[in-house]
Amino acid sequence: MAGEPGAMPVHSGGCQCGAVRFRVTGGVGEASICHCRMCQKAFGAYYAPLVSVRGAQLEWTRGRPAYFQSSNVVRRGFCAACGTPLSYEAPDGVALAAGAFDAPAGFPPRLQYSVDSRLPFVDGLAALPGWTSADDLAVSPFLESMVSRQHPDHDTADWPPDPG
C-alpha cells in the first residue's frame, strides 16, 4: 500500500465509461503539456496533458486500449467504447493522459512541448469569465435531471453496476 513506509506509490485511472482501467506502481515522471497538432487532434483539445510512466510498472487492470498508429514511431491508446484518450506510446516510453488518472490534480504540468504549435489564445484561458457548477444549474435546469454514467474516480469490482 502507498501509505506504508517504503511502499511504492500507486496511481489508478481509466476511461470515462469504465471499460478500460489502469494501475501505475512506482514513481511517475514529469507531467507535461504537448501542443503539437497531432496531440491536439488525438485529444480533440487545444493541447494534450500527459504524465510519463517511464520507469514505473503499468498494468491494464480492466480491458485493454485500442490503438491508432499516429506516426511511424508513436501509437496512441484509447477506449474503443467511449473514445477516451489514454496513452502515448513511443520507443522512449509511455505517457498516460493526465485527465484519465483518478486524481489528476496530483500531476501539475512541469513543462510544455511543441510550443511553436501552441494556439495563440491558450495563454489567456485563465482570464476568461467563469461559472461554477451551481451557476450552471441556475441557468440550465436540464442539468438537475442529468444522471452521470461516467465511471467513478476509483476502482470498482464490476462496471457498469448491476441495475437490479
Short mmCIF file of C-alpha atoms in Angstrom, two decimals:
data_model
loop_
_atom_site.label_atom_id
_atom_site.label_comp_id
_atom_site.label_asym_id
_atom_site.label_seq_id
_atom_site.Cartn_x
_atom_site.Cartn_y
_atom_site.Cartn_z
CA MET A 1 0.00 0.00 0.00
CA ALA A 2 1.20 3.51 -0.79
CA GLY A 3 0.72 4.76 2.79
CA GLU A 4 3.16 2.27 4.37
CA PRO A 5 6.79 3.26 4.91
CA GLY A 6 8.87 2.19 1.92
CA ALA A 7 5.80 1.35 -0.14
CA MET A 8 5.76 2.22 -3.81
CA PRO A 9 3.24 4.87 -4.85
CA VAL A 10 0.21 3.50 -6.69
CA HIS A 11 -1.96 5.55 -9.05
CA SER A 12 -5.08 4.30 -10.81
CA GLY A 13 -7.28 5.61 -13.55
CA GLY A 14 -9.20 4.74 -16.66
CA CYS A 15 -11.58 5.84 -19.33
CA GLN A 16 -14.88 7.64 -18.96
CA CYS A 17 -17.08 4.56 -19.37
CA GLY A 18 -15.00 2.22 -17.17
CA ALA A 19 -14.28 -0.37 -19.87
CA VAL A 20 -10.51 0.27 -19.55
CA ARG A 21 -8.74 0.79 -16.22
CA PHE A 22 -5.04 1.00 -15.35
CA ARG A 23 -2.73 0.98 -12.34
CA VAL A 24 0.73 2.56 -12.19
CA THR A 25 3.04 1.31 -9.45
CA GLY A 26 6.20 3.27 -8.71
CA GLY A 27 7.22 6.83 -9.27
CA VAL A 28 5.81 8.60 -12.29
CA GLY A 29 7.80 11.04 -14.37
CA GLU A 30 7.06 14.62 -15.17
CA ALA A 31 3.65 15.79 -16.26
CA SER A 32 3.70 17.85 -19.42
CA ILE A 33 1.54 19.54 -21.99
CA CYS A 34 2.10 18.90 -25.68
CA HIS A 35 0.87 21.49 -28.15
CA CYS A 36 1.74 19.65 -31.38
CA ARG A 37 -1.03 19.35 -33.92
CA MET A 38 -1.01 15.55 -33.66
CA CYS A 39 -1.72 15.73 -29.90
CA GLN A 40 -4.37 18.41 -30.44
CA LYS A 41 -6.22 16.08 -32.80
CA ALA A 42 -5.69 12.95 -30.68
CA PHE A 43 -7.21 14.65 -27.62
CA GLY A 44 -9.73 16.79 -29.51
CA ALA A 45 -8.39 19.68 -27.46
CA TYR A 46 -6.06 22.67 -27.57
CA TYR A 47 -3.22 20.58 -26.09
CA ALA A 48 -2.57 17.15 -24.57
CA PRO A 49 -1.78 16.84 -20.85
CA LEU A 50 0.40 13.75 -20.33
CA VAL A 51 2.18 12.01 -17.44
CA SER A 52 5.27 9.93 -18.14
CA VAL A 53 5.19 6.46 -16.59
CA ARG A 54 8.65 5.51 -17.83
CA GLY A 55 10.34 3.53 -15.06
CA ALA A 56 7.06 2.64 -13.31
CA GLN A 57 5.01 -0.51 -13.72
CA LEU A 58 1.88 0.00 -15.87
CA GLU A 59 -0.88 -2.61 -15.70
CA TRP A 60 -4.15 -2.58 -17.61
CA THR A 61 -6.49 -3.87 -14.88
CA ARG A 62 -9.76 -3.91 -16.83
CA GLY A 63 -9.93 -4.22 -20.57
CA ARG A 64 -7.24 -3.03 -22.92
CA PRO A 65 -6.94 0.10 -25.01
CA ALA A 66 -7.46 0.09 -28.74
CA TYR A 67 -4.63 1.73 -30.67
CA PHE A 68 -4.08 4.16 -33.51
CA GLN A 69 -0.59 4.29 -35.03
CA SER A 70 -0.43 8.09 -35.34
CA SER A 71 3.06 8.09 -36.86
CA ASN A 72 5.76 5.65 -37.83
CA VAL A 73 7.06 5.63 -34.23
CA VAL A 74 4.13 6.56 -31.94
CA ARG A 75 0.91 4.75 -31.18
CA ARG A 76 -1.90 6.17 -29.11
CA GLY A 77 -4.17 4.13 -26.88
CA PHE A 78 -7.83 4.97 -26.38
CA CYS A 79 -11.02 3.30 -25.17
CA ALA A 80 -12.82 1.73 -28.12
CA ALA A 81 -16.15 2.00 -26.26
CA CYS A 82 -16.16 5.69 -25.24
CA GLY A 83 -13.19 7.21 -27.09
CA THR A 84 -11.27 8.49 -24.05
CA PRO A 85 -7.60 9.14 -24.95
CA LEU A 86 -5.41 7.02 -22.65
CA SER A 87 -1.81 6.65 -23.79
CA TYR A 88 1.02 7.98 -25.91
CA GLU A 89 3.49 5.17 -26.57
CA ALA A 90 6.88 5.85 -28.16
CA PRO A 91 10.20 3.98 -28.27
CA ASP A 92 11.47 6.02 -25.30
CA GLY A 93 8.50 5.24 -23.05
CA VAL A 94 4.81 5.55 -22.31
CA ALA A 95 2.85 8.57 -21.13
CA LEU A 96 -0.73 8.45 -19.91
CA ALA A 97 -3.41 11.09 -20.31
CA ALA A 98 -3.32 13.16 -17.11
CA GLY A 99 -7.10 13.52 -17.02
CA ALA A 100 -7.55 9.75 -17.13
CA PHE A 101 -5.98 9.36 -13.67
CA ASP A 102 -8.45 9.11 -10.77
CA ALA A 103 -6.68 12.01 -9.05
CA PRO A 104 -5.41 14.24 -11.89
CA ALA A 105 -4.74 17.19 -9.57
CA GLY A 106 -1.67 15.30 -8.36
CA PHE A 107 0.03 15.79 -11.74
CA PRO A 108 0.54 19.51 -12.38
CA PRO A 109 2.37 20.05 -15.67
CA ARG A 110 6.04 20.95 -15.31
CA LEU A 111 6.95 21.55 -18.96
CA GLN A 112 5.49 22.11 -22.43
CA TYR A 113 6.41 20.55 -25.74
CA SER A 114 5.92 21.92 -29.26
CA VAL A 115 5.27 25.45 -28.05
CA ASP A 116 5.71 26.59 -31.66
CA SER A 117 2.30 24.94 -32.31
CA ARG A 118 0.62 26.42 -29.21
CA LEU A 119 -2.62 28.09 -30.21
CA PRO A 120 -2.38 31.86 -29.70
CA PHE A 121 -5.23 32.13 -27.19
CA VAL A 122 -4.18 29.34 -24.81
CA ASP A 123 -2.17 31.61 -22.52
CA GLY A 124 -5.29 33.73 -21.87
CA LEU A 125 -7.68 30.89 -20.93
CA ALA A 126 -7.41 31.51 -17.18
CA ALA A 127 -8.51 35.12 -17.66
CA LEU A 128 -11.83 34.17 -19.29
CA PRO A 129 -15.03 34.68 -17.28
CA GLY A 130 -16.11 31.52 -15.48
CA TRP A 131 -19.09 29.97 -13.75
CA THR A 132 -19.38 27.32 -11.05
CA SER A 133 -21.47 24.18 -11.48
CA ALA A 134 -24.09 25.73 -9.20
CA ASP A 135 -24.25 28.76 -11.51
CA ASP A 136 -24.78 26.42 -14.47
CA LEU A 137 -27.66 24.70 -12.66
CA ALA A 138 -29.39 28.05 -12.21
CA VAL A 139 -29.34 28.79 -15.94
CA SER A 140 -29.62 25.23 -17.31
CA PRO A 141 -32.43 23.40 -15.49
CA PHE A 142 -31.92 20.23 -17.53
CA LEU A 143 -28.62 19.73 -15.68
CA GLU A 144 -30.60 19.00 -12.48
CA SER A 145 -32.12 15.91 -14.09
CA MET A 146 -28.82 14.67 -15.51
CA VAL A 147 -27.69 11.22 -14.34
CA SER A 148 -23.98 10.56 -14.94
CA ARG A 149 -22.99 7.25 -16.49
CA GLN A 150 -19.33 8.08 -16.05
CA HIS A 151 -17.19 5.60 -14.15
CA PRO A 152 -16.31 6.91 -10.65
CA ASP A 153 -12.76 8.02 -9.84
CA HIS A 154 -11.80 4.77 -8.09
CA ASP A 155 -11.50 1.09 -8.92
CA THR A 156 -14.71 -0.94 -8.93
CA ALA A 157 -15.19 -4.71 -8.92
CA ASP A 158 -17.75 -4.53 -11.71
CA TRP A 159 -18.85 -1.90 -14.15
CA PRO A 160 -21.41 -0.85 -15.08
CA PRO A 161 -23.23 -1.52 -11.80
CA ASP A 162 -25.98 -4.09 -11.78
CA PRO A 163 -29.25 -2.13 -12.10
CA GLY A 164 -31.09 -4.95 -10.24
#
